[in-house]
N, CA, C and O atoms as a Tinker XYZ file with bonds, in Angstrom:
   420  protein
     1  N     -2.680000   31.545000   67.222000    73     2
     2  CA    -1.434000   30.876000   66.921000    64     1     3
     3  C     -0.474000   31.045000   68.096000    63     2     4     5
     4  O     -0.544000   32.021000   68.843000    81     3
     5  N      0.409000   30.086000   68.237000    73     3     6
     6  CA     1.450000   30.179000   69.246000    64     5     7
     7  C      2.808000   29.955000   68.577000    63     6     8     9
     8  O      2.919000   29.242000   67.580000    81     7
     9  N      3.823000   30.574000   69.147000    73     7    10
    10  CA     5.180000   30.384000   68.631000    64     9    11
    11  C      5.666000   29.000000   68.960000    63    10    12    13
    12  O      5.300000   28.478000   70.013000    81    11
    13  N      6.464000   28.372000   68.130000    73    11    14
    14  CA     6.988000   28.892000   66.871000    64    13    15
    15  C      5.959000   28.781000   65.744000    63    14    16    17
    16  O      5.061000   27.940000   65.773000    81    15
    17  N      6.120000   29.651000   64.762000    73    15    18
    18  CA     5.259000   29.619000   63.582000    64    17    19
    19  C      6.144000   29.506000   62.351000    63    18    20    21
    20  O      7.345000   29.773000   62.394000    81    19
    21  N      5.511000   29.101000   61.248000    73    19    22
    22  CA     6.247000   28.975000   59.988000    64    21    23
    23  C      5.340000   29.432000   58.847000    63    22    24    25
    24  O      4.116000   29.328000   58.913000    81    23
    25  N      5.975000   29.930000   57.822000    73    23    26
    26  CA     5.247000   30.370000   56.634000    64    25    27
    27  C      5.135000   29.213000   55.664000    63    26    28    29
    28  O      6.107000   28.497000   55.424000    81    27
    29  N      3.943000   29.031000   55.104000    73    27    30
    30  CA     3.680000   28.059000   54.047000    64    29    31
    31  C      2.863000   28.766000   52.986000    63    30    32    33
    32  O      1.639000   28.854000   53.077000    81    31
    33  N      3.562000   29.272000   51.973000    73    31    34
    34  CA     2.883000   30.039000   50.930000    64    33    35
    35  C      2.338000   31.326000   51.510000    63    34    36    37
    36  O      3.086000   32.131000   52.066000    81    35
    37  N      1.032000   31.523000   51.382000    73    35    38
    38  CA     0.384000   32.716000   51.935000    64    37    39
    39  C     -0.329000   32.412000   53.243000    63    38    40    41
    40  O     -1.272000   33.104000   53.625000    81    39
    41  N      0.129000   31.377000   53.921000    73    39    42
    42  CA    -0.415000   31.023000   55.231000    64    41    43
    43  C      0.696000   30.965000   56.255000    63    42    44    45
    44  O      1.871000   30.819000   55.918000    81    43
    45  N      0.306000   31.082000   57.505000    73    43    46
    46  CA     1.208000   30.911000   58.637000    64    45    47
    47  C      0.609000   29.805000   59.483000    63    46    48    49
    48  O     -0.594000   29.808000   59.746000    81    47
    49  N      1.439000   28.852000   59.916000    73    47    50
    50  CA     0.965000   27.738000   60.739000    64    49    51
    51  C      1.827000   27.615000   61.991000    63    50    52    53
    52  O      3.015000   27.937000   61.996000    81    51
    53  N      1.177000   27.133000   63.053000    73    51    54
    54  CA     1.945000   26.844000   64.258000    64    53    55
    55  C      2.085000   25.334000   64.436000    63    54    56    57
    56  O      1.568000   24.560000   63.630000    81    55
    57  N      2.775000   24.921000   65.480000    73    55    58
    58  CA     3.027000   23.493000   65.696000    64    57    59
    59  C      1.776000   22.703000   66.048000    63    58    60    61
    60  O      1.791000   21.474000   65.995000    81    59
    61  N      0.718000   23.369000   66.399000    73    59    62
    62  CA    -0.546000   22.687000   66.721000    64    61    63
    63  C     -1.422000   22.502000   65.493000    63    62    64    65
    64  O     -2.505000   21.922000   65.568000    81    63
    65  N     -0.939000   23.005000   64.357000    73    63    66
    66  CA    -1.692000   22.864000   63.117000    64    65    67
    67  C     -2.666000   23.992000   62.850000    63    66    68    69
    68  O     -3.380000   23.966000   61.847000    81    67
    69  N     -2.709000   24.980000   63.723000    73    67    70
    70  CA    -3.587000   26.121000   63.481000    64    69    71
    71  C     -2.984000   26.975000   62.377000    63    70    72    73
    72  O     -1.765000   27.079000   62.240000    81    71
    73  N     -3.869000   27.585000   61.595000    73    71    74
    74  CA    -3.433000   28.292000   60.394000    64    73    75
    75  C     -4.094000   29.655000   60.296000    63    74    76    77
    76  O     -5.255000   29.834000   60.666000    81    75
    77  N     -3.324000   30.616000   59.787000    73    75    78
    78  CA    -3.828000   31.952000   59.516000    64    77    79
    79  C     -3.492000   32.269000   58.070000    63    78    80    81
    80  O     -2.328000   32.233000   57.672000    81    79
    81  N     -4.516000   32.580000   57.285000    73    79    82
    82  CA    -4.287000   32.907000   55.873000    64    81    83
    83  C     -3.964000   34.383000   55.740000    63    82    84    85
    84  O     -4.632000   35.232000   56.330000    81    83
    85  N     -2.944000   34.678000   54.966000    73    83    86
    86  CA    -2.560000   36.052000   54.657000    64    85    87
    87  C     -3.006000   36.335000   53.230000    63    86    88    89
    88  O     -2.744000   35.538000   52.329000    81    87
    89  N     -3.673000   37.453000   53.018000    73    87    90
    90  CA    -4.156000   37.771000   51.681000    64    89    91
    91  C     -3.083000   38.511000   50.894000    63    90    92    93
    92  O     -2.653000   39.601000   51.272000    81    91
    93  N     -2.664000   37.905000   49.806000    73    91    94
    94  CA    -1.599000   38.467000   48.976000    64    93    95
    95  C     -1.920000   39.899000   48.562000    63    94    96    97
    96  O     -1.034000   40.753000   48.531000    81    95
    97  N     -3.188000   40.162000   48.243000    73    95    98
    98  CA    -3.586000   41.503000   47.829000    64    97    99
    99  C     -3.342000   42.518000   48.929000    63    98   100   101
   100  O     -2.925000   43.641000   48.646000    81    99
   101  N     -3.589000   42.151000   50.170000    73    99   102
   102  CA    -3.367000   43.064000   51.291000    64   101   103
   103  C     -1.881000   43.369000   51.443000    63   102   104   105
   104  O     -1.500000   44.507000   51.716000    81   103
   105  N     -1.047000   42.353000   51.267000    73   103   106
   106  CA     0.400000   42.557000   51.337000    64   105   107
   107  C      0.846000   43.507000   50.231000    63   106   108   109
   108  O      1.649000   44.408000   50.475000    81   107
   109  N      0.339000   43.315000   49.029000    73   107   110
   110  CA     0.708000   44.177000   47.910000    64   109   111
   111  C      0.276000   45.627000   48.169000    63   110   112   113
   112  O      1.011000   46.558000   47.839000    81   111
   113  N     -0.894000   45.818000   48.748000    73   111   114
   114  CA    -1.370000   47.173000   49.064000    64   113   115
   115  C     -0.494000   47.833000   50.123000    63   114   116   117
   116  O     -0.195000   49.024000   50.037000    81   115
   117  N     -0.080000   47.045000   51.133000    73   115   118
   118  CA     0.817000   47.590000   52.147000    64   117   119
   119  C      2.152000   48.011000   51.537000    63   118   120   121
   120  O      2.682000   49.074000   51.858000    81   119
   121  N      2.685000   47.178000   50.664000    73   119   122
   122  CA     3.950000   47.506000   50.008000    64   121   123
   123  C      3.810000   48.754000   49.138000    63   122   124   125
   124  O      4.713000   49.589000   49.093000    81   123
   125  N      2.674000   48.877000   48.447000    73   123   126
   126  CA     2.430000   50.060000   47.628000    64   125   127
   127  C      2.370000   51.302000   48.530000    63   126   128   129
   128  O      3.007000   52.312000   48.229000    81   127
   129  N      1.622000   51.235000   49.616000    73   127   130
   130  CA     1.479000   52.384000   50.516000    64   129   131
   131  C      2.839000   52.795000   51.086000    63   130   132   133
   132  O      3.147000   53.983000   51.176000    81   131
   133  N      3.634000   51.821000   51.461000    73   131   134
   134  CA     4.970000   52.115000   51.984000    64   133   135
   135  C      5.843000   52.778000   50.927000    63   134   136   137
   136  O      6.540000   53.753000   51.211000    81   135
   137  N      5.804000   52.248000   49.707000    73   135   138
   138  CA     6.633000   52.816000   48.638000    64   137   139
   139  C      6.160000   54.210000   48.231000    63   138   140   141
   140  O      6.939000   54.994000   47.688000    81   139
   141  N      4.888000   54.523000   48.490000    73   139   142
   142  CA     4.341000   55.845000   48.195000    64   141   143
   143  C      4.695000   56.851000   49.288000    63   142   144   145
   144  O      4.355000   58.029000   49.177000    81   143
   145  N      5.370000   56.398000   50.335000    73   143   146
   146  CA     5.804000   57.304000   51.389000    64   145   147
   147  C      4.818000   57.479000   52.522000    63   146   148   149
   148  O      5.014000   58.338000   53.380000    81   147
   149  N      3.762000   56.685000   52.545000    73   147   150
   150  CA     2.806000   56.786000   53.648000    64   149   151
   151  C      3.421000   56.198000   54.915000    63   150   152   153
   152  O      4.179000   55.229000   54.862000    81   151
   153  N      3.084000   56.792000   56.042000    73   151   154
   154  CA     3.548000   56.272000   57.324000    64   153   155
   155  C      2.548000   55.217000   57.769000    63   154   156   157
   156  O      1.362000   55.512000   57.920000    81   155
   157  N      3.011000   53.994000   57.978000    73   155   158
   158  CA     2.132000   52.883000   58.308000    64   157   159
   159  C      2.266000   52.493000   59.767000    63   158   160   161
   160  O      3.340000   52.590000   60.360000    81   159
   161  N      1.153000   52.049000   60.333000    73   159   162
   162  CA     1.153000   51.583000   61.714000    64   161   163
   163  C      0.256000   50.372000   61.877000    63   162   164   165
   164  O     -0.623000   50.118000   61.053000    81   163
   165  N      0.484000   49.639000   62.933000    73   163   166
   166  CA    -0.316000   48.475000   63.283000    64   165   167
   167  C     -1.019000   48.760000   64.595000    63   166   168   169
   168  O     -0.404000   49.216000   65.559000    81   167
   169  N     -2.314000   48.486000   64.621000    73   167   170
   170  CA    -3.101000   48.545000   65.841000    64   169   171
   171  C     -3.853000   47.234000   65.917000    63   170   172   173
   172  O     -4.705000   46.950000   65.075000    81   171
   173  N     -3.537000   46.432000   66.929000    73   171   174
   174  CA    -4.121000   45.096000   66.975000    64   173   175
   175  C     -4.561000   44.707000   68.377000    63   174   176   177
   176  O     -3.958000   45.098000   69.376000    81   175
   177  N     -5.610000   43.940000   68.417000    73   175   178
   178  CA    -6.064000   43.327000   69.676000    64   177   179
   179  C     -5.605000   41.886000   69.769000    63   178   180   181
   180  O     -6.127000   41.118000   70.577000    81   179
   181  N     -4.644000   41.517000   68.959000    73   179   182
   182  CA    -4.091000   40.169000   69.023000    64   181   183
   183  C     -3.647000   39.878000   70.451000    63   182   184   185
   184  O     -3.101000   40.759000   71.116000    81   183
   185  N     -3.871000   38.664000   70.930000    73   183   186
   186  CA    -3.479000   38.345000   72.305000    64   185   187
   187  C     -1.969000   38.222000   72.492000    63   186   188   189
   188  O     -1.499000   38.180000   73.629000    81   187
   189  N     -1.203000   38.163000   71.409000    73   187   190
   190  CA     0.247000   38.001000   71.528000    64   189   191
   191  C      0.991000   38.952000   70.612000    63   190   192   193
   192  O      0.961000   38.812000   69.389000    81   191
   193  N      1.666000   39.928000   71.225000    73   191   194
   194  CA     2.471000   40.875000   70.454000    64   193   195
   195  C      3.592000   40.144000   69.713000    63   194   196   197
   196  O      3.929000   40.491000   68.581000    81   195
   197  N      4.164000   39.128000   70.365000    73   195   198
   198  CA     5.266000   38.377000   69.761000    64   197   199
   199  C      4.810000   37.622000   68.509000    63   198   200   201
   200  O      5.529000   37.594000   67.511000    81   199
   201  N      3.630000   37.015000   68.555000    73   199   202
   202  CA     3.129000   36.290000   67.391000    64   201   203
   203  C      2.804000   37.270000   66.264000    63   202   204   205
   204  O      3.130000   37.016000   65.104000    81   203
   205  N      2.162000   38.388000   66.606000    73   203   206
   206  CA     1.848000   39.384000   65.581000    64   205   207
   207  C      3.105000   39.880000   64.894000    63   206   208   209
   208  O      3.139000   39.993000   63.669000    81   207
   209  N      4.139000   40.177000   65.668000    73   207   210
   210  CA     5.407000   40.644000   65.097000    64   209   211
   211  C      6.058000   39.553000   64.240000    63   210   212   213
   212  O      6.600000   39.840000   63.173000    81   211
   213  N      6.004000   38.313000   64.707000    73   211   214
   214  CA     6.607000   37.199000   63.963000    64   213   215
   215  C      5.909000   37.008000   62.609000    63   214   216   217
   216  O      6.567000   36.741000   61.604000    81   215
   217  N      4.598000   37.143000   62.585000    73   215   218
   218  CA     3.862000   37.009000   61.313000    64   217   219
   219  C      4.315000   38.089000   60.334000    63   218   220   221
   220  O      4.596000   37.799000   59.172000    81   219
   221  N      4.384000   39.326000   60.804000    73   219   222
   222  CA     4.818000   40.415000   59.936000    64   221   223
   223  C      6.260000   40.201000   59.465000    63   222   224   225
   224  O      6.586000   40.511000   58.320000    81   223
   225  N      7.113000   39.682000   60.330000    73   223   226
   226  CA     8.497000   39.405000   59.959000    64   225   227
   227  C      8.574000   38.318000   58.883000    63   226   228   229
   228  O      9.350000   38.436000   57.935000    81   227
   229  N      7.778000   37.273000   59.029000    73   227   230
   230  CA     7.793000   36.188000   58.045000    64   229   231
   231  C      7.490000   36.669000   56.630000    63   230   232   233
   232  O      7.983000   36.103000   55.655000    81   231
   233  N      6.681000   37.712000   56.524000    73   231   234
   234  CA     6.298000   38.236000   55.223000    64   233   235
   235  C      7.124000   39.475000   54.849000    63   234   236   237
   236  O      6.839000   40.129000   53.845000    81   235
   237  N      8.136000   39.795000   55.646000    73   235   238
   238  CA     8.994000   40.944000   55.361000    64   237   239
   239  C      8.303000   42.277000   55.497000    63   238   240   241
   240  O      8.691000   43.252000   54.853000    81   239
   241  N      7.275000   42.331000   56.333000    73   239   242
   242  CA     6.472000   43.546000   56.440000    64   241   243
   243  C      6.808000   44.422000   57.643000    63   242   244   245
   244  O      6.518000   45.618000   57.623000    81   243
   245  N      7.397000   43.872000   58.665000    73   243   246
   246  CA     7.603000   44.632000   59.900000    64   245   247
   247  C      8.360000   45.934000   59.655000    63   246   248   249
   248  O      8.067000   46.955000   60.278000    81   247
   249  N      9.321000   45.897000   58.758000    73   247   250
   250  CA    10.148000   47.089000   58.508000    64   249   251
   251  C      9.358000   48.235000   57.876000    63   250   252   253
   252  O      9.841000   49.366000   57.831000    81   251
   253  N      8.164000   47.956000   57.393000    73   251   254
   254  CA     7.339000   48.988000   56.767000    64   253   255
   255  C      6.481000   49.747000   57.771000    63   254   256   257
   256  O      5.831000   50.728000   57.409000    81   255
   257  N      6.471000   49.313000   59.013000    73   255   258
   258  CA     5.614000   49.929000   60.023000    64   257   259
   259  C      6.413000   50.799000   60.988000    63   258   260   261
   260  O      7.352000   50.340000   61.638000    81   259
   261  N      6.015000   52.062000   61.060000    73   259   262
   262  CA     6.666000   53.012000   61.967000    64   261   263
   263  C      6.024000   52.987000   63.352000    63   262   264   265
   264  O      6.548000   53.581000   64.295000    81   263
   265  N      4.895000   52.304000   63.472000    73   263   266
   266  CA     4.138000   52.254000   64.730000    64   265   267
   267  C      3.606000   50.835000   64.879000    63   266   268   269
   268  O      3.071000   50.264000   63.929000    81   267
   269  N      3.752000   50.273000   66.066000    73   267   270
   270  CA     3.320000   48.893000   66.294000    64   269   271
   271  C      2.710000   48.804000   67.688000    63   270   272   273
   272  O      3.427000   48.762000   68.688000    81   271
   273  N      1.379000   48.775000   67.745000    73   271   274
   274  CA     0.674000   48.706000   69.021000    64   273   275
   275  C     -0.190000   47.450000   69.041000    63   274   276   277
   276  O     -1.168000   47.345000   68.301000    81   275
   277  N      0.175000   46.515000   69.881000    73   275   278
   278  CA    -0.586000   45.270000   70.027000    64   277   279
   279  C     -0.916000   45.124000   71.506000    63   278   280   281
   280  O     -0.050000   44.844000   72.335000    81   279
   281  N     -2.187000   45.321000   71.809000    73   279   282
   282  CA    -2.630000   45.224000   73.191000    64   281   283
   283  C     -4.137000   45.017000   73.195000    63   282   284   285
   284  O     -4.881000   45.924000   72.821000    81   283
   285  N     -4.604000   43.835000   73.613000    73   283   286
   286  CA    -6.031000   43.557000   73.558000    64   285   287
   287  C     -6.863000   44.362000   74.551000    63   286   288   289
   288  O     -8.087000   44.405000   74.422000    81   287
   289  N     -6.240000   44.996000   75.530000    73   287   290
   290  CA    -7.008000   45.717000   76.550000    64   289   291
   291  C     -7.110000   47.214000   76.288000    63   290   292   293
   292  O     -7.778000   47.925000   77.038000    81   291
   293  N     -6.461000   47.704000   75.238000    73   291   294
   294  CA    -6.521000   49.124000   74.906000    64   293   295
   295  C     -7.339000   49.309000   73.632000    63   294   296   297
   296  O     -7.085000   48.637000   72.632000    81   295
   297  N     -8.312000   50.210000   73.657000    73   295   298
   298  CA    -9.126000   50.436000   72.450000    64   297   299
   299  C     -8.261000   50.902000   71.287000    63   298   300   301
   300  O     -7.269000   51.607000   71.470000    81   299
   301  N     -8.658000   50.492000   70.090000    73   299   302
   302  CA    -7.911000   50.895000   68.902000    64   301   303
   303  C     -7.903000   52.411000   68.744000    63   302   304   305
   304  O     -6.950000   52.969000   68.201000    81   303
   305  N     -8.942000   53.076000   69.206000    73   303   306
   306  CA    -8.964000   54.538000   69.137000    64   305   307
   307  C     -7.798000   55.135000   69.915000    63   306   308   309
   308  O     -7.256000   56.167000   69.521000    81   307
   309  N     -7.408000   54.497000   71.012000    73   307   310
   310  CA    -6.251000   54.968000   71.787000    64   309   311
   311  C     -4.958000   54.700000   71.031000    63   310   312   313
   312  O     -4.033000   55.511000   71.083000    81   311
   313  N     -4.883000   53.571000   70.327000    73   311   314
   314  CA    -3.709000   53.297000   69.499000    64   313   315
   315  C     -3.564000   54.376000   68.426000    63   314   316   317
   316  O     -2.461000   54.857000   68.166000    81   315
   317  N     -4.676000   54.749000   67.811000    73   315   318
   318  CA    -4.641000   55.761000   66.752000    64   317   319
   319  C     -4.212000   57.110000   67.317000    63   318   320   321
   320  O     -3.428000   57.822000   66.690000    81   319
   321  N     -4.718000   57.465000   68.494000    73   319   322
   322  CA    -4.299000   58.719000   69.128000    64   321   323
   323  C     -2.796000   58.709000   69.394000    63   322   324   325
   324  O     -2.121000   59.713000   69.165000    81   323
   325  N     -2.267000   57.581000   69.875000    73   323   326
   326  CA    -0.829000   57.477000   70.141000    64   325   327
   327  C     -0.030000   57.598000   68.845000    63   326   328   329
   328  O      1.019000   58.241000   68.820000    81   327
   329  N     -0.525000   56.982000   67.767000    73   327   330
   330  CA     0.122000   57.100000   66.466000    64   329   331
   331  C      0.192000   58.567000   66.042000    63   330   332   333
   332  O      1.229000   59.036000   65.573000    81   331
   333  N     -0.916000   59.284000   66.209000    73   331   334
   334  CA    -0.975000   60.693000   65.807000    64   333   335
   335  C      0.003000   61.548000   66.619000    63   334   336   337
   336  O      0.667000   62.427000   66.069000    81   335
   337  N      0.089000   61.293000   67.909000    73   335   338
   338  CA     1.042000   62.039000   68.743000    64   337   339
   339  C      2.466000   61.733000   68.292000    63   338   340   341
   340  O      3.271000   62.646000   68.107000    81   339
   341  N      2.775000   60.459000   68.116000    73   339   342
   342  CA     4.125000   60.050000   67.728000    64   341   343
   343  C      4.547000   60.649000   66.391000    63   342   344   345
   344  O      5.712000   61.003000   66.208000    81   343
   345  N      3.598000   60.765000   65.452000    73   343   346
   346  CA     3.920000   61.217000   64.110000    64   345   347
   347  C      3.428000   62.628000   63.817000    63   346   348   349
   348  O      3.418000   63.071000   62.669000    81   347
   349  N      3.018000   63.327000   64.878000    73   347   350
   350  CA     2.628000   64.736000   64.768000    64   349   351
   351  C      1.627000   64.983000   63.649000    63   350   352   353
   352  O      1.842000   65.812000   62.765000    81   351
   353  N      0.550000   64.254000   63.710000    73   351   354
   354  CA    -0.513000   64.400000   62.721000    64   353   355
   355  C     -1.858000   64.369000   63.435000    63   354   356   357
   356  O     -1.921000   64.084000   64.631000    81   355
   357  N     -2.914000   64.654000   62.722000    73   355   358
   358  CA    -4.251000   64.625000   63.308000    64   357   359
   359  C     -4.990000   63.365000   62.877000    63   358   360   361
   360  O     -4.665000   62.747000   61.863000    81   359
   361  N     -5.974000   63.007000   63.658000    73   359   362
   362  CA    -6.764000   61.809000   63.362000    64   361   363
   363  C     -7.475000   61.934000   62.018000    63   362   364   365
   364  O     -7.752000   60.925000   61.370000    81   363
   365  N     -7.770000   63.146000   61.599000    73   363   366
   366  CA    -8.451000   63.343000   60.315000    64   365   367
   367  C     -7.554000   62.983000   59.124000    63   366   368   369
   368  O     -8.043000   62.849000   58.002000    81   367
   369  N     -6.260000   62.828000   59.360000    73   367   370
   370  CA    -5.323000   62.478000   58.285000    64   369   371
   371  C     -4.921000   61.001000   58.327000    63   370   372   373
   372  O     -3.989000   60.587000   57.637000    81   371
   373  N     -5.628000   60.212000   59.139000    73   371   374
   374  CA    -5.296000   58.796000   59.299000    64   373   375
   375  C     -6.328000   57.937000   58.566000    63   374   376   377
   376  O     -7.533000   58.115000   58.748000    81   375
   377  N     -5.855000   57.014000   57.746000    73   375   378
   378  CA    -6.733000   56.023000   57.119000    64   377   379
   379  C     -6.645000   54.759000   57.955000    63   378   380   381
   380  O     -5.550000   54.325000   58.314000    81   379
   381  N     -7.785000   54.167000   58.267000    73   379   382
   382  CA    -7.839000   53.012000   59.148000    64   381   383
   383  C     -8.505000   51.861000   58.406000    63   382   384   385
   384  O     -9.608000   52.002000   57.877000    81   383
   385  N     -7.824000   50.724000   58.373000    73   383   386
   386  CA    -8.378000   49.523000   57.726000    64   385   387
   387  C     -8.446000   48.426000   58.773000    63   386   388   389
   388  O     -7.547000   48.310000   59.606000    81   387
   389  N     -9.481000   47.633000   58.743000    73   387   390
   390  CA    -9.653000   46.580000   59.729000    64   389   391
   391  C    -10.426000   45.425000   59.117000    63   390   392   393
   392  O    -11.213000   45.607000   58.188000    81   391
   393  N    -10.188000   44.229000   59.653000    73   391   394
   394  CA   -10.934000   43.065000   59.180000    64   393   395
   395  C    -12.212000   42.833000   59.982000    63   394   396   397
   396  O    -12.985000   41.927000   59.667000    81   395
   397  N    -12.439000   43.640000   61.010000    73   395   398
   398  CA   -13.639000   43.522000   61.817000    64   397   399
   399  C    -14.495000   44.766000   61.650000    63   398   400   401
   400  O    -14.079000   45.866000   62.016000    81   399
   401  N    -15.685000   44.596000   61.100000    73   399   402
   402  CA   -16.551000   45.721000   60.769000    64   401   403
   403  C    -16.843000   46.599000   61.987000    63   402   404   405
   404  O    -16.915000   47.821000   61.852000    81   403
   405  N    -17.014000   46.005000   63.180000    73   403   406
   406  CA   -17.397000   46.799000   64.339000    64   405   407
   407  C    -16.277000   47.734000   64.820000    63   406   408   409
   408  O    -16.523000   48.578000   65.682000    81   407
   409  N    -15.080000   47.608000   64.297000    73   407   410
   410  CA   -13.980000   48.498000   64.653000    64   409   411
   411  C    -13.975000   49.766000   63.791000    63   410   412   413
   412  O    -13.230000   50.703000   64.079000    81   411
   413  N    -14.784000   49.802000   62.759000    73   411   414
   414  CA   -14.792000   50.919000   61.820000    64   413   415
   415  C    -16.072000   51.720000   62.002000    63   414   416   417
   416  O    -17.175000   51.176000   61.953000    81   415
   417  N    -15.909000   53.013000   62.211000    73   415   418
   418  CA   -17.085000   53.906000   62.393000    64   417   419
   419  C    -17.035000   55.045000   61.416000    63   418   420
   420  O    -17.926000   55.894000   61.411000    81   419
């Protein structure tokens, strides 16, 4: 997707007609985790930090994330290490969810 983007229900669309579906259940789980006091972070290989942030803003989610790392050239394991340093915790206390199976070990 490229900016500008707009929300249409549970989807986000750009001016070229490209669409990204957001799963309502995932949003509800994020809101639950935030309300339970968990510290949430984003680790993404999205090619555009601005688009990733805009999507989260459209759904009112950005404010729930204490960590936001979007960089396609840095391994997600490095993002997680940075999260742990920033929040003074160990990797063994981090839960990691991803939509790509090869990112989970």
